[in-house]
Every structure is written in C-alpha cells, then in structure tokens.
XYZ file of C-alpha atoms in Angstrom:
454
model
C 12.524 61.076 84.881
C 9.970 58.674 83.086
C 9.143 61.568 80.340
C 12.547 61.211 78.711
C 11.976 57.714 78.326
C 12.334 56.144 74.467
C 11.234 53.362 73.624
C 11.561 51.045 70.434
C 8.063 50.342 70.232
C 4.815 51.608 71.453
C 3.939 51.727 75.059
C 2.593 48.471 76.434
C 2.598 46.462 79.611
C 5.801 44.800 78.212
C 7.797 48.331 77.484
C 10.134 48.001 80.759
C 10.317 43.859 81.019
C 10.245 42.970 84.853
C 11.964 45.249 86.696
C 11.636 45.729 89.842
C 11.551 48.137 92.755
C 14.280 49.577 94.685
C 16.758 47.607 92.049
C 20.774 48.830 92.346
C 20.775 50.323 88.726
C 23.159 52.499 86.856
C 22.499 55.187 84.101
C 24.709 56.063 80.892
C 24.460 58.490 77.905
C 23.816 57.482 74.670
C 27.476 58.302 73.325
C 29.283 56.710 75.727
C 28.212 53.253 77.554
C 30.441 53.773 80.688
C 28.038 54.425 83.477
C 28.342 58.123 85.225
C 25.844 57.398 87.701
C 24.318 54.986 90.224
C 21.087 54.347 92.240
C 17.631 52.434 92.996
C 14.960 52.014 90.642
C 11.705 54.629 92.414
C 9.180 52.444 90.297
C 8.572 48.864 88.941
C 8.003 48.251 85.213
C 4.424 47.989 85.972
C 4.520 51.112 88.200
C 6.194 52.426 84.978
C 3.664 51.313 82.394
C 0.589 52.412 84.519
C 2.348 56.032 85.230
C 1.923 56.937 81.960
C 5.520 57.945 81.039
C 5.672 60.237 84.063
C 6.995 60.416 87.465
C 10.751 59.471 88.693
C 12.928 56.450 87.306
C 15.483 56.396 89.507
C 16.575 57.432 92.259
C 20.148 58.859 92.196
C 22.832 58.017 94.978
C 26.311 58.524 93.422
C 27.175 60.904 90.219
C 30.154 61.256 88.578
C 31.843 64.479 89.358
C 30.348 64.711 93.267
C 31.961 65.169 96.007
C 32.485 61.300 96.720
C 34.859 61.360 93.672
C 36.854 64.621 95.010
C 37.458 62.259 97.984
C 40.341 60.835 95.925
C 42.906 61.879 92.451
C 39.638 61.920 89.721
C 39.666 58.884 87.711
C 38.392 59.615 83.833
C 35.475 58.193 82.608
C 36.484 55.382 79.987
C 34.820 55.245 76.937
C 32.793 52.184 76.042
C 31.065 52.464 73.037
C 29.113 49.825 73.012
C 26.254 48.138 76.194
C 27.113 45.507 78.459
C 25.928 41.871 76.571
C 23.172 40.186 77.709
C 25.234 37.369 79.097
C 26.509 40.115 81.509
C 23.292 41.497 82.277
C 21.730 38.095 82.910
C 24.423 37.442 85.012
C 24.297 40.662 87.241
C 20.483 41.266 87.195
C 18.343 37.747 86.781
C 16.133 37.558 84.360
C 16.109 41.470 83.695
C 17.177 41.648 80.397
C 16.315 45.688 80.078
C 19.009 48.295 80.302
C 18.711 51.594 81.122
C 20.690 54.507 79.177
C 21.156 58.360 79.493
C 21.493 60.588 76.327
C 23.317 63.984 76.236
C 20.253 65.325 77.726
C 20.333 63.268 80.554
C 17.068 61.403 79.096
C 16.638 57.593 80.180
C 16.705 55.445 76.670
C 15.273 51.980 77.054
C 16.453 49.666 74.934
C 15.024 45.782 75.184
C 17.034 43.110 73.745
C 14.086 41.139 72.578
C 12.967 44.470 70.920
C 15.602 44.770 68.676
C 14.763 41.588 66.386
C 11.204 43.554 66.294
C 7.811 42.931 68.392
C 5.712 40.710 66.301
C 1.697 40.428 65.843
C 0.970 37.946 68.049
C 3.428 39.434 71.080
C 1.641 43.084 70.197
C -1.867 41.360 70.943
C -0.648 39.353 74.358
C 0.457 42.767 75.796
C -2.732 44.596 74.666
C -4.334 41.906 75.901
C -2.737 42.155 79.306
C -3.923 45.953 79.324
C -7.345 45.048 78.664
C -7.264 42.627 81.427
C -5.717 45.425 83.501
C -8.451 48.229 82.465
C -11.247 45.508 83.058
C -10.205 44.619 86.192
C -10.112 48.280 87.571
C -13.390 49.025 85.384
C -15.166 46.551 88.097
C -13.626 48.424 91.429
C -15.540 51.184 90.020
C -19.009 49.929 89.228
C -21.707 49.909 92.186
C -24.346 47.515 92.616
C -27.145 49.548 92.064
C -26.341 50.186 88.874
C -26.887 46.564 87.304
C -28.043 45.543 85.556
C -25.567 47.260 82.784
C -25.099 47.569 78.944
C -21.741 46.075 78.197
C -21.447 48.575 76.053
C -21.566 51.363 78.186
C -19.606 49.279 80.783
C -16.570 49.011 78.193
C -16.802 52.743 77.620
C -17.198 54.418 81.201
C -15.336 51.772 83.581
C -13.166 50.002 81.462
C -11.757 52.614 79.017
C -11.631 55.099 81.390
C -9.082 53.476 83.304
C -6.508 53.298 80.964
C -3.384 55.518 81.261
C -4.134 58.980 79.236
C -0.579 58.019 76.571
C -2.093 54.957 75.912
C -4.423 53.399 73.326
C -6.772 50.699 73.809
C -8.427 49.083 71.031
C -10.042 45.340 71.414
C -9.366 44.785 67.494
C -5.801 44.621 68.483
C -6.544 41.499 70.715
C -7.173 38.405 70.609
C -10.761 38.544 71.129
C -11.439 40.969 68.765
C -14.735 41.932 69.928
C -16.275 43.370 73.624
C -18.883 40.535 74.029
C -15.947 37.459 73.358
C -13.436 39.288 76.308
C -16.855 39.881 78.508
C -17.743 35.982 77.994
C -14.314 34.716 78.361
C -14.208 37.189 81.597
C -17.862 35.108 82.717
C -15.905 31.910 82.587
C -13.060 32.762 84.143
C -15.490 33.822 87.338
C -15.082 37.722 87.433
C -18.580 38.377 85.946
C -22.281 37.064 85.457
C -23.618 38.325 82.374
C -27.358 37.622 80.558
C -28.607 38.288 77.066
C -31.947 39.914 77.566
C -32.600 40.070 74.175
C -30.471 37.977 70.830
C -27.372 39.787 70.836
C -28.062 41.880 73.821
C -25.705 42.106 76.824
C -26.020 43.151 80.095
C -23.167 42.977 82.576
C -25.209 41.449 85.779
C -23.001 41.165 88.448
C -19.691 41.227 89.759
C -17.626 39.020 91.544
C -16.045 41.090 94.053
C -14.700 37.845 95.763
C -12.459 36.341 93.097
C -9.138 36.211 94.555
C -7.900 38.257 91.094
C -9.766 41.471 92.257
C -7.915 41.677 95.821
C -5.506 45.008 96.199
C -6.980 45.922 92.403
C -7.509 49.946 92.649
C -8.827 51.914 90.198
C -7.074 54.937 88.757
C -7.187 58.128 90.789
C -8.911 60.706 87.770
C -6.241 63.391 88.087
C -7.790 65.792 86.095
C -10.084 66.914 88.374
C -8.533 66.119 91.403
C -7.602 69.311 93.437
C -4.318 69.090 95.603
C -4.828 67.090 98.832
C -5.264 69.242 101.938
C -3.844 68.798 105.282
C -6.370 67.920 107.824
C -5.589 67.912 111.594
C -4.499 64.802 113.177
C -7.088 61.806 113.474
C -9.401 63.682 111.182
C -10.061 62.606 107.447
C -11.763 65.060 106.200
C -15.575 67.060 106.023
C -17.974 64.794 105.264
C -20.099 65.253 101.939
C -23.898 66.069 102.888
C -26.248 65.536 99.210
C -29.836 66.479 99.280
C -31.686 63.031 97.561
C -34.664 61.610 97.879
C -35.392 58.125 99.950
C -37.132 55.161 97.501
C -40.528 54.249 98.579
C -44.184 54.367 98.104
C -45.482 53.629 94.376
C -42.415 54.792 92.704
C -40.302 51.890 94.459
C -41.885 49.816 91.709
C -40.231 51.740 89.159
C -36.851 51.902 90.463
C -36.664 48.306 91.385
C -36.919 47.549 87.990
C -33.493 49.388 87.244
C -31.728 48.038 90.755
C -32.995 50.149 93.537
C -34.053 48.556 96.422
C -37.039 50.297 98.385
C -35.284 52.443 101.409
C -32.828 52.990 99.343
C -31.474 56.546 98.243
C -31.402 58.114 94.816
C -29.614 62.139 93.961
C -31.006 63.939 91.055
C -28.888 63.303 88.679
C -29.100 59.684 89.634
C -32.756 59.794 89.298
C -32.514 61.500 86.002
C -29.910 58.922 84.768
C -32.239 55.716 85.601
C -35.310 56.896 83.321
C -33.418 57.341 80.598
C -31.609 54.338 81.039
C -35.010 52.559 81.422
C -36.499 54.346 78.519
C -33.436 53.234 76.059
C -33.060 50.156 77.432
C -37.139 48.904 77.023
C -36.905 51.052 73.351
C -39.801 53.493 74.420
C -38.332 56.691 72.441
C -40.447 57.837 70.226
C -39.227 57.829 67.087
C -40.813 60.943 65.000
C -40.556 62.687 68.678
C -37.147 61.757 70.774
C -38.753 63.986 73.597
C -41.561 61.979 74.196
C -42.076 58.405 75.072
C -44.161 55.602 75.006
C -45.562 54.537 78.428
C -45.548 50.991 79.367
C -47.582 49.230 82.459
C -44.750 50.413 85.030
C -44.541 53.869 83.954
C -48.054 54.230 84.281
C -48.046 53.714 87.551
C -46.239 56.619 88.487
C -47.700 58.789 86.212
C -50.591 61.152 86.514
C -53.021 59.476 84.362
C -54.421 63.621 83.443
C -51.019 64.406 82.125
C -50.842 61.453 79.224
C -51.259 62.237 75.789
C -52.856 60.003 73.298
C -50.639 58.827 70.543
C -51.560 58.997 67.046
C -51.541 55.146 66.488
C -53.353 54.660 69.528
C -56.583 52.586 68.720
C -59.305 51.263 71.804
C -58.171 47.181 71.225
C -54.422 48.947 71.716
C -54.203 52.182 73.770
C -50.635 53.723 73.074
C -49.919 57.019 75.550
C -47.249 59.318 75.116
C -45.421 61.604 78.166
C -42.551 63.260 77.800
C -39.052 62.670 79.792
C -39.428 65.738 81.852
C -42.618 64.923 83.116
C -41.508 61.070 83.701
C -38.763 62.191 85.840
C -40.823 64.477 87.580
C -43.434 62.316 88.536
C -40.742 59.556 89.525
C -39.445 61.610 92.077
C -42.883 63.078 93.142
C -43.424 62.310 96.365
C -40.448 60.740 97.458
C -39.133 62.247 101.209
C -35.946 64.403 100.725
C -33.224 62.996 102.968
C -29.458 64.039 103.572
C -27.069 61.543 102.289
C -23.707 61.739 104.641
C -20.853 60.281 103.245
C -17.629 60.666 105.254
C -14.140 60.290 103.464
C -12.915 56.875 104.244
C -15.646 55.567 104.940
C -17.446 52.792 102.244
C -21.237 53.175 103.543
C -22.925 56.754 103.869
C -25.631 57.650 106.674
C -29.474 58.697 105.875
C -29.939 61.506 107.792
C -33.675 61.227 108.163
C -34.326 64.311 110.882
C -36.368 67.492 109.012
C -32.975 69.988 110.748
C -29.557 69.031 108.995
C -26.727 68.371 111.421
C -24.973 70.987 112.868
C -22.052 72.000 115.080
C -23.436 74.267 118.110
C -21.183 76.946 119.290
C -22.403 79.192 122.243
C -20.768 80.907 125.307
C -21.949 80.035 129.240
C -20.652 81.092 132.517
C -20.759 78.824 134.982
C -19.155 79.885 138.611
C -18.632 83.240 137.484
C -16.531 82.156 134.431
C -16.606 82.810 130.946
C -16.700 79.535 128.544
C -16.907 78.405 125.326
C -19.044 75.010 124.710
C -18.867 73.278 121.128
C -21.636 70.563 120.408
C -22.156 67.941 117.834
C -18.301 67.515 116.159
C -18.857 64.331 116.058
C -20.958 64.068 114.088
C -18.655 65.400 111.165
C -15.924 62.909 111.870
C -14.230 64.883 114.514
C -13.136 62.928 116.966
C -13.980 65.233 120.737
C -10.677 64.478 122.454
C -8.653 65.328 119.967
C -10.407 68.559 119.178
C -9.871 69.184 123.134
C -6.209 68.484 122.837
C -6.066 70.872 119.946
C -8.273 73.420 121.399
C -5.904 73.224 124.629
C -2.589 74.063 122.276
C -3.974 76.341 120.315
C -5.678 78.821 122.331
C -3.518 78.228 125.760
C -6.560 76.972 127.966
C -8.567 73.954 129.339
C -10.542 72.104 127.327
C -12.471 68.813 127.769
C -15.658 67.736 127.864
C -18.266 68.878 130.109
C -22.243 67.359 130.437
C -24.819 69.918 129.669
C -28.610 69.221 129.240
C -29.025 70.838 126.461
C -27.208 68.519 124.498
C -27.388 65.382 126.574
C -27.529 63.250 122.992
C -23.874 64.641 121.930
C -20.565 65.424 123.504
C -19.724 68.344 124.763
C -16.443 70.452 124.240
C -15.476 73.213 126.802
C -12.675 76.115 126.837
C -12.195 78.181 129.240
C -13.101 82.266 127.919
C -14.418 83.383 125.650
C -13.515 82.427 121.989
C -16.119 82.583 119.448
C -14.242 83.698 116.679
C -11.125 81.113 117.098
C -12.928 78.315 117.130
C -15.548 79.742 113.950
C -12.077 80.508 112.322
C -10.779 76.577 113.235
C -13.887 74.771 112.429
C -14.112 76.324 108.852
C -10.766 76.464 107.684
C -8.482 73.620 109.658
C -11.517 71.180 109.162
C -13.260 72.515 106.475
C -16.900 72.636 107.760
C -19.222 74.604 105.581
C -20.273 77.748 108.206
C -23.926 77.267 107.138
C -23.767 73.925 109.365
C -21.974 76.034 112.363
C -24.786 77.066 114.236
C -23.272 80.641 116.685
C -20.631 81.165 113.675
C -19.156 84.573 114.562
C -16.750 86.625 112.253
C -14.246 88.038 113.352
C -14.719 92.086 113.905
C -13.980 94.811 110.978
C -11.630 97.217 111.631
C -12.961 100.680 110.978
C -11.133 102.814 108.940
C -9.572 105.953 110.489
C-alpha cells in the first residue's frame, strides 16, 4: 500500500521515476534484499504521485511461504544484503531505474538511484514546475465560461491550487517563474490561455483554450471530501437529475450581467447572482471605504436600481453627483424582476434544460381499469432520465406482471407505462428509493399502510 511508502525526498512528480502500469515487480524487506514476493504494479508513477500517497502499489501474485511453495521441499530465503545494481536493473526493467523494497512491516521503501547523490535546486524547481503545469491544466477543466472574465488571482487560488493532491505543497517561489503573472504569460504563449491587463498590473484570465491538443483526456480532481459514496442506480439509468430554482437573464438587468459574462437568456442561481455583484463591485473599486457595506453606484448600476432607494453621499456635489446603495439592496434589485425558471441538470449530461412551464415536472402515478381490469399507469419518467422500456422490463421482474406502454389521452405529450393491478405503493417505493426521485415530484405518491398496534 502507497501509505507505507518512504521516500528520500519530498513528494514530487519525480518521487517514483517512470514506472509503469501492470509492470512484473518484486518486493523485499529492508533487512534482507532477497525478494519474498512477486506481482504487477496497480498504479503508474504518475497514478502514484497524483494519489497522494494512498491507494494500492502492487498487486500481489506469488508470496513466499504460500501454497505454490508447499508444492515442492521449501527452499530458504538467501540473504542478500545489499539491492540489485543499477546495471541489473537497467538491464531487466529499461530505463526504470526505481526499486521497490519492503521493511519488517511490510512497508514499500522507495529508494531512487539518482536520489542518493541528493536532488539539487534546479531539479527541485523542474518537478514543481511540472506540478504547477499539472494543477494549471486541471484548474482550466474546471472554470466555465461565464465566469470570465477572471482575476488571476483568484483563478490561481480556487482552480489551480485546489487541484493539487491534499500531501502536497505548491508554492510558485519554488519555480522557475517565481511569480503567478510570469507562469500565466508563459501559459498565453504557449496557447492554453488569452489573458488582458485591464488596468497596469492588472490581470484577468480571459479565455480558455479548450482546443489545445494539451487539454485532451485532462480531468480535474474528484473533491473527495465531500463526495458521498456512489450509489447503485438501475441499469441504463444515471442518476436523478438536479432541479435549481434560478432566475432567467433579461429585461434591464441583462445590461448588468453582461458586463460580468452573462449572456441575456441565460440563467443565473442565487448564490451565483450574489457572487457577480460583488465581483463587479471589487473589481470596478466601488466599496466604500469609511462604509464596506455600501457602495458607490456607477452608470450601470443605476440602471437597475430604484432611483427612491439611493442615498446621497457626503462628497456628493451638483457638477459631481456621487450615490451610495448598499450590497443588499444591489443584489436585490439585480434580481428584481427576473422570471424564476427550473434549471435541470441530468448527471452525465454537459448542458442543463430551462424548464420554462409555471408546474415543475412530475412523474404521474394513478390507477385505471380498462375491460374490467385493475392497472397501474406511470407518466412522465422520462423526463427524469428514465428510460420507459427499461422501467417496463423492470416493472415486469419485479412485481411478476405485464408492463409496457399503453396510449392514453391524458398524457398524449409523454409515454405511458402500464402494469397490470394494482400497485401504488411498489412503484412509490421504486421510484423514490431505486431511482432516487424526490416524492414531492411524484404526483399519486402513496405510502405504504401503518400497521395498527394490537
């Protein structure tokens, strides 16, 4: 296992040399040379270096002592006290000049030959530099269009910092470059970036390159700190879909938010909203000084804003009227008047859909008889990303009757599941716990029946 790993120097994109993949490899303790074990390498030394130190080295095949040695007399493990020379090693493995040992407590040492005559300066900086490269890389997978224009400041500390392994330390000092803006401009020439200087010594990140050949198969790192444990879904189904309440860009206020990215028709959440007018407010230096809750409006902001609701401010003169509003009522005024939409993003899936109808979606579940028969009709699944047939198929296994789809007027805009009898509180039961729909978009939901105490 990767924890037990020692190293003779710190951490870097250089710790485990090149090794590769599923790589015949053999493991020894620290006090004895001789191998006792054999297997495949589970991770590459990048694989390595990005895990952080954790997760499975090798895989294990063949240990001393198993049952393929009682196959035959037991032959004694010799005693070498001393690792195979590099010679050997270049001769068995390539250019892999990294061997792999086990201490007493069955801990993987790894011990680099070019290591041992020390790392020096300029080798330190090439591998940070290599991180940094790494981080920035993944820091643009993770930015969105409409929210360039960016600080390059705040884009080196929420995209690229952020995905760094957690055991490792970034610092730009330790590079080559030294400073943010010399990696961002070197990054501009080299075709990842477009950057501009709105003001001397001011830089925004612009856009991004999401074309150059560098960024294809570049992922970002999964946050596992707040990721729950992955849940089973049924088969051909990804997952509920995430409905969000925000509010659709138009009207006067479009004027405002184009200045920070948003195009008009566009959609915005709260906390998006929120985010933008401070960002505008910081980024055109409008804070008040003496009062950090207020702020100066410019021509834009008074656009949106109720002229009754501005305050004079105490510098203000009649050649040079200067009014004051605070954030609150900025944002609120922003978002005044803007239609309230349902934003439906489905797992998977790169583009959301604007639900633009005044009734959310919902799945329809009701009884009917038809012929003198009892049956069960479900409406609408797809439009959570459940695919009809397969719900059929699952219905049909599940509660041991026919299913398929049926045409009914009510719902002539949707497909139509039907089950034979009568089975209201199955199918409740499947749609909120195998695929996770929220019961407050199940319209005909039925719990099951209470037991009454005897």
């Amino acid at each position: 296992m990767l924890p037990g790993v020692i190293l003779n120097e710190p951490l870097s994109p250089r710790s485990f040399n090149c090794i590769k993949k599923s790589v015949l490899c053999c493991i020894s303790t620290s006090s004895n040379y001789a191998p006792l074990a054999v297997g495949y390498t589970a991770m590459s030394s990048e694989e390595m270096f990005l895990s952080g130190g954790r997760g499975k080295a090798v895989t294990i095949f063949h240990v001393l002592g198993d049952h393929i040695c009682s196959l035959d007399t037991p032959i004694p493990r010799p005693l070498l006290d001393r690792p195979m020379s590099s010679a050997l090693l270049s001769d068995s493995f390539g250019d892999m000049h990294l061997s792999n040992i086990v201490d007493e407590d069955d801990q993987i040492i790894s011990s680099d030959h070019a290591s041992e005559q020390g790392v020096g300066e300029a080798t330190e900086a090439r591998s940070t530099d290599e991180l940094l490269i790494q981080c920035f890389m993944r820091g643009l997978k993770t930015v969105k269009d409409n929210q360039l224009p960016m600080p390059v400041n705040v884009f080196y500390a929420q995209h690229v910092i952020a995905q760094k392994p957690p055991s490792i330390e970034l610092d730009v000092k330790k590079t080559t470059y030294k400073k943010v803006g010399v990696f961002l401009r070197k990054m501009e020439d080299d075709g990842f970036i477009t950057l501009e200087e709105a003001k001397p010594g001011v830089l925004f990140l612009k856009s991004v390159c999401r074309d150059h050949p560098n960024l294809c198969g570049v992922e970002p790192l999964e946050d596992n700190s707040t990721s729950l444990p992955r849940r089973s879904w049924p088969d051909g189904y990804a997952g509920p879909p995430t409905l969000e309440d925000v509010k659709l860009i138009e009207g006067p206020a479009q004027v405002f938010f184009a200045k920070i990215g948003y195009r008009s028709g566009s959609c915005i959440s709260q906390p998006e909203a929120r985010k933008a007018v401070d960002d505008y407010v910081r980024i055109n230096k409008l804070q008040c000084a003496n009062d950090p809750r207020m702020v100066r409006l410019d021509a834009v902001l008074m656009k949106i804003c109720d002229p009754k609701t501005f305050k004079e401010a105490p510098e203000s003169t009649l050649a040079n009227p200067i009014f004051l509003l605070s954030f609150q009522d900025i944002f609120a005024a922003a978002l005044k008047g803007l239609r309230s939409v349902l934003r439906i993003s489905f797992p998977g899936k790169s583009s959301p859909i604007i639900w633009r109808k005044n009734k959310p979606p919902a799945i329809s579940l009701y009884t009917a008889v038809a012929n003198g028969k009892h049956l069960t009709r479900v409406a609408n699944v797809d439009a959570f990303g459940i695919d009809p047939d397969l719900f059929a198929r699952r219905l049909q296994s599940l509660l041991a009757c026919s299913a398929g789809r049926v045409d009914d007027p009510r719902y002539a805009d949707t497909v139509v599941i039907q089950a034979q009898g009568t089975h209201l509180v199955a199918i409740s039961s499947m749609l909120a716990e195998s695929y996770g729909i929220p019961k407050r978009y199940i319209q005909g939901y039925t719990e099951p029946k209470k037991k009454k105490k005897s």
